[in-house]
XYZ file of C-alpha atoms in Angstrom:
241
model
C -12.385 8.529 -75.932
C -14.629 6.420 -73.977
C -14.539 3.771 -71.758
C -15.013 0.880 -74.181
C -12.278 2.318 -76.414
C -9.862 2.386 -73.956
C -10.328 -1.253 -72.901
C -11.020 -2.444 -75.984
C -7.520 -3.123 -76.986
C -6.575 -4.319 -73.660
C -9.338 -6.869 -73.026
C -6.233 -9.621 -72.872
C -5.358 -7.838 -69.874
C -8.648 -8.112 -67.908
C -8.924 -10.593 -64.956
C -12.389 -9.575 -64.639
C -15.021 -8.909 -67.799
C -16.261 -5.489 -67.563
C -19.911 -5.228 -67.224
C -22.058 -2.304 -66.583
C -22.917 -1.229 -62.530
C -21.145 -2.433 -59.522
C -20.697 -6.390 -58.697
C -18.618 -8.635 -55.775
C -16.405 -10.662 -56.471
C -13.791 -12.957 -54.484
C -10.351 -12.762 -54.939
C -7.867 -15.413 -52.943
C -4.007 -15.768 -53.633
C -1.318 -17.766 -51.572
C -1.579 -20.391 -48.805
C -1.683 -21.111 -44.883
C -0.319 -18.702 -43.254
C 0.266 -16.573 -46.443
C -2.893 -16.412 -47.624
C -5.206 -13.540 -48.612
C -9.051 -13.703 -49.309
C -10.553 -10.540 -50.072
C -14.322 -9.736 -51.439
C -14.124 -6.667 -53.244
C -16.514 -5.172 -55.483
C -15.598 -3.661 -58.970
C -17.499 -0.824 -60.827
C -16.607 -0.069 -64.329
C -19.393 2.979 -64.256
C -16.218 4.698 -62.096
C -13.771 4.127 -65.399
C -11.047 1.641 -66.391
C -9.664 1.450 -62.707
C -12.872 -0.347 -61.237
C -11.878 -3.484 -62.540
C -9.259 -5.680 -61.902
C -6.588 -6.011 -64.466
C -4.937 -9.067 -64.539
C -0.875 -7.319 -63.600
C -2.851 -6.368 -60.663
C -3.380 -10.234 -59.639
C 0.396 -11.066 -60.744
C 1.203 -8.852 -58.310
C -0.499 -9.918 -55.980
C 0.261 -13.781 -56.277
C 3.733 -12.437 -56.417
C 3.716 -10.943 -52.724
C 1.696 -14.203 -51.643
C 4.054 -16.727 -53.212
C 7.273 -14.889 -51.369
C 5.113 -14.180 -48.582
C 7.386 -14.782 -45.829
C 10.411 -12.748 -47.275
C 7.875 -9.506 -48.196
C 6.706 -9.772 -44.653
C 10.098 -9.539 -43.014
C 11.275 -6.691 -45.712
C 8.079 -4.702 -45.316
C 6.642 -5.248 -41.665
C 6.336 -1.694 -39.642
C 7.006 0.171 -42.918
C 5.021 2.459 -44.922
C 3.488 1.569 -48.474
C 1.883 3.407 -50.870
C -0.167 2.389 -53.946
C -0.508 4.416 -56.964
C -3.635 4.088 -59.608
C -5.645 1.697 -56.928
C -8.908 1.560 -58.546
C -10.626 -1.131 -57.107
C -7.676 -1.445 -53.707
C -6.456 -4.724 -54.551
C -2.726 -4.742 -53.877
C -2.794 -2.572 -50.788
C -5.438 -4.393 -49.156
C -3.445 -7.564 -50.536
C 0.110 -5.948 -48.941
C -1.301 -5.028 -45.870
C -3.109 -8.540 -44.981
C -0.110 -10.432 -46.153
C 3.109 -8.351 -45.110
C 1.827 -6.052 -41.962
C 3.404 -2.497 -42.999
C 2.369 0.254 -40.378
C 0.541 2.128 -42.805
C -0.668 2.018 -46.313
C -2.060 4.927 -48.513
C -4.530 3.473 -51.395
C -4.585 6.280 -53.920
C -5.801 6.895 -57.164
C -8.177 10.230 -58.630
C -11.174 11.055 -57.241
C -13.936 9.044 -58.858
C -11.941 6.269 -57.950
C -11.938 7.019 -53.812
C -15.691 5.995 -52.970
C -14.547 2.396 -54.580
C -11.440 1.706 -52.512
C -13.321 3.281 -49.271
C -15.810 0.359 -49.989
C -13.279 -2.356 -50.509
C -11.372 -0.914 -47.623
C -14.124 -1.241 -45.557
C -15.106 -4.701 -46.417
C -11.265 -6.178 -45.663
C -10.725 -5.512 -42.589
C -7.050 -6.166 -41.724
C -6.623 -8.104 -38.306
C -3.821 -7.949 -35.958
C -1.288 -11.294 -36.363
C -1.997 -14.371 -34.485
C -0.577 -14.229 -31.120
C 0.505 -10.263 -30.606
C 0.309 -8.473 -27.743
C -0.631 -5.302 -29.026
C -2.623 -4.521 -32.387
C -0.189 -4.645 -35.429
C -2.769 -4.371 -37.598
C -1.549 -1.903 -40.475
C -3.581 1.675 -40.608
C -5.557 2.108 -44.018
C -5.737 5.624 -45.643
C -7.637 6.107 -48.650
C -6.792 9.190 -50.442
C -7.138 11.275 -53.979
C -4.053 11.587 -55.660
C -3.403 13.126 -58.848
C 0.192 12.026 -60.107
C 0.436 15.245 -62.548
C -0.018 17.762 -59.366
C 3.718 17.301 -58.830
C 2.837 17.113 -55.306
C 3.729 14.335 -52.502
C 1.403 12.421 -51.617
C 0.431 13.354 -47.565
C 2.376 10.486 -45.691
C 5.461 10.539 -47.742
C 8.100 9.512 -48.069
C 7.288 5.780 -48.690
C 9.546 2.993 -47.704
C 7.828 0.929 -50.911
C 5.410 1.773 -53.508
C 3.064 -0.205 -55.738
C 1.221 -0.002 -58.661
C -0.002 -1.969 -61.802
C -1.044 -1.203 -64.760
C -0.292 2.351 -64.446
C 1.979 3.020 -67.867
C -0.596 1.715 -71.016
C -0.274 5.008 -71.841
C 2.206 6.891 -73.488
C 0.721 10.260 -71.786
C 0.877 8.862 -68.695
C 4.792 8.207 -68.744
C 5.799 11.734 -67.112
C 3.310 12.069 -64.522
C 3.742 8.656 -63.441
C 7.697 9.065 -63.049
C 6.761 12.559 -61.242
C 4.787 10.852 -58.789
C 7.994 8.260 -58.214
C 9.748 11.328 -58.067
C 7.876 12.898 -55.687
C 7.189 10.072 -53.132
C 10.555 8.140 -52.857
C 14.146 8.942 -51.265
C 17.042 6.907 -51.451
C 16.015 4.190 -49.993
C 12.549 3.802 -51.664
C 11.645 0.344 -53.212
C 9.007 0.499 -56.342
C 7.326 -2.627 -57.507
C 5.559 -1.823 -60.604
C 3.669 -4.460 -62.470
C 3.147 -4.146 -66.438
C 1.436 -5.413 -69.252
C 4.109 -5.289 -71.692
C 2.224 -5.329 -75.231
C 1.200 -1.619 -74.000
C 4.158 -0.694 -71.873
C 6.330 0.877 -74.285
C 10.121 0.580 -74.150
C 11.038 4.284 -73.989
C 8.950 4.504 -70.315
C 11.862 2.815 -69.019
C 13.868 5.240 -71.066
C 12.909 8.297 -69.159
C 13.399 6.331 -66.133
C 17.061 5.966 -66.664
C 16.950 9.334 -67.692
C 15.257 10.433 -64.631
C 17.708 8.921 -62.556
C 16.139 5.452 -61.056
C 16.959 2.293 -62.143
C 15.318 -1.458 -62.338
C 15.114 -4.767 -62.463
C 12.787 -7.212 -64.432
C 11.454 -9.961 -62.528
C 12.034 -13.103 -64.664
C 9.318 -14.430 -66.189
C 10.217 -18.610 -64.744
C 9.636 -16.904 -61.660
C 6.004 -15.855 -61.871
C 4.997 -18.640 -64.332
C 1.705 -19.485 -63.220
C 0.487 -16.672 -61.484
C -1.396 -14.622 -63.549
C -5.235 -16.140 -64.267
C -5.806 -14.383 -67.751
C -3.673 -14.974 -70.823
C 0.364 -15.657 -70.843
C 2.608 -14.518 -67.744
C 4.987 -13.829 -71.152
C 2.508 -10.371 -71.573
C 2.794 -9.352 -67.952
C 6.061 -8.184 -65.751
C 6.690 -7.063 -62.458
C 9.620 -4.570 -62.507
C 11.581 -3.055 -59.069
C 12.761 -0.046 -59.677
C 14.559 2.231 -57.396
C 16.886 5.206 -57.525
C 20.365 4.899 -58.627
C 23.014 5.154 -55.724
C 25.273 8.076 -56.437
């Protein structure tokens, strides 16, 4: 299938319109202190992940809007994001909620993109400290279905949005969780849920983790295209034996 038949039936779910060739554009969520402006550009000649999908900004809004709590939970930690594309919600978790490290993934026609974006967000140590605490940035390819850890793991959190619109993508996705998390592992996974299908969660029972549903009164608001009612942010994380 091509490109325009995959996000045909998802054009709901776009915060940005997909257009051919690279283009900037400016993406801000929170306030003082917790605030994050970022210029990133998006490239839909790369594929679906070079634009930015509107569970990607709920996400993002969502760290912003609890900004002080997500800084205290993740500061010093290690984060990874799964299915980056464009780098939005690492670049947004590591200027709002100073981990020590965070690994922007996603396949390899996708890396050049997030190097860019990378590059043009600088992260800057916090106001004040003595030493840098500035988080270090790794850009990396990462294939989910290599049943392979991503270099760097373990992660104390992982990210990701958008990542289970496809039915084909349900097992490689969980392997990656799989792969990447231990006990203590926290997974924030934001959905679009008119393509999210309920058996995903399914094998995630089944493949011993086990989440949580953000309600939806608590992220009223936040997304920019369409109704918060289509989009979800889940935390999921591995049941305690």
């Amino acid at each position: 299938r091509g490109l325009a038949d995959t996000v045909r039936p998802r054009m709901a779910s776009l915060a940005s319109a997909p257009s051919p060739g690279a283009k900037d554009v400016d993406f801000s969520a929170g306030s003082g202190e917790h605030r994050v402006d970022l210029r990133l550009t998006v490239d839909w000649d790369v594929g679906i992940g070079g634009g930015l999908w509107s569970a990607g900004v709920l996400l993002c809004q969502e760290l912003a809007s609890r900004g002080s709590w997500f800084e205290n939970e993740m500061s010093g930690q290690k984060v990874l994001e799964l299915g980056s594309g464009t780098g939005l919600c690492g670049l947004a978790v590591a200027h709002l909620c100073r981990p020590s490290e965070v690994y922007i993934t996603d396949l390899d026609d996708h890396v050049e993109l997030m190097r860019r974006n990378v590059a043009a967000n600088p992260v800057r140590s916090a106001p004040g400290a003595a030493t840098s605490s500035a988080p270090t940035l790794h850009v990396l390819p990462y294939d989910w279905d290599s049943g392979q850890a991503c270099p760097g793991g373990p992660f104390d959190w992982i990210v990701g949005t958008d990542l289970a619109y496809n039915p084909a993508l349900y097992k490689p996705l969980i392997k990656a969780l799989e792969a990447n998390s231990d006990a203590h592992t926290i997974t924030m996974l934001g959905v679009t849920r008119s393509d999210t299908r309920q058996v995903f969660f399914s094998m995630l029972d089944e493949a011993g983790f086990t989440f949580y549903r953000i309600p939806d009164w608590e992220t009223e608001g936040k997304s920019n295209a369409g109704s918060v009612s289509n989009f979800g942010i889940f935390v999921i994380f591995r049941k305690r034996s």
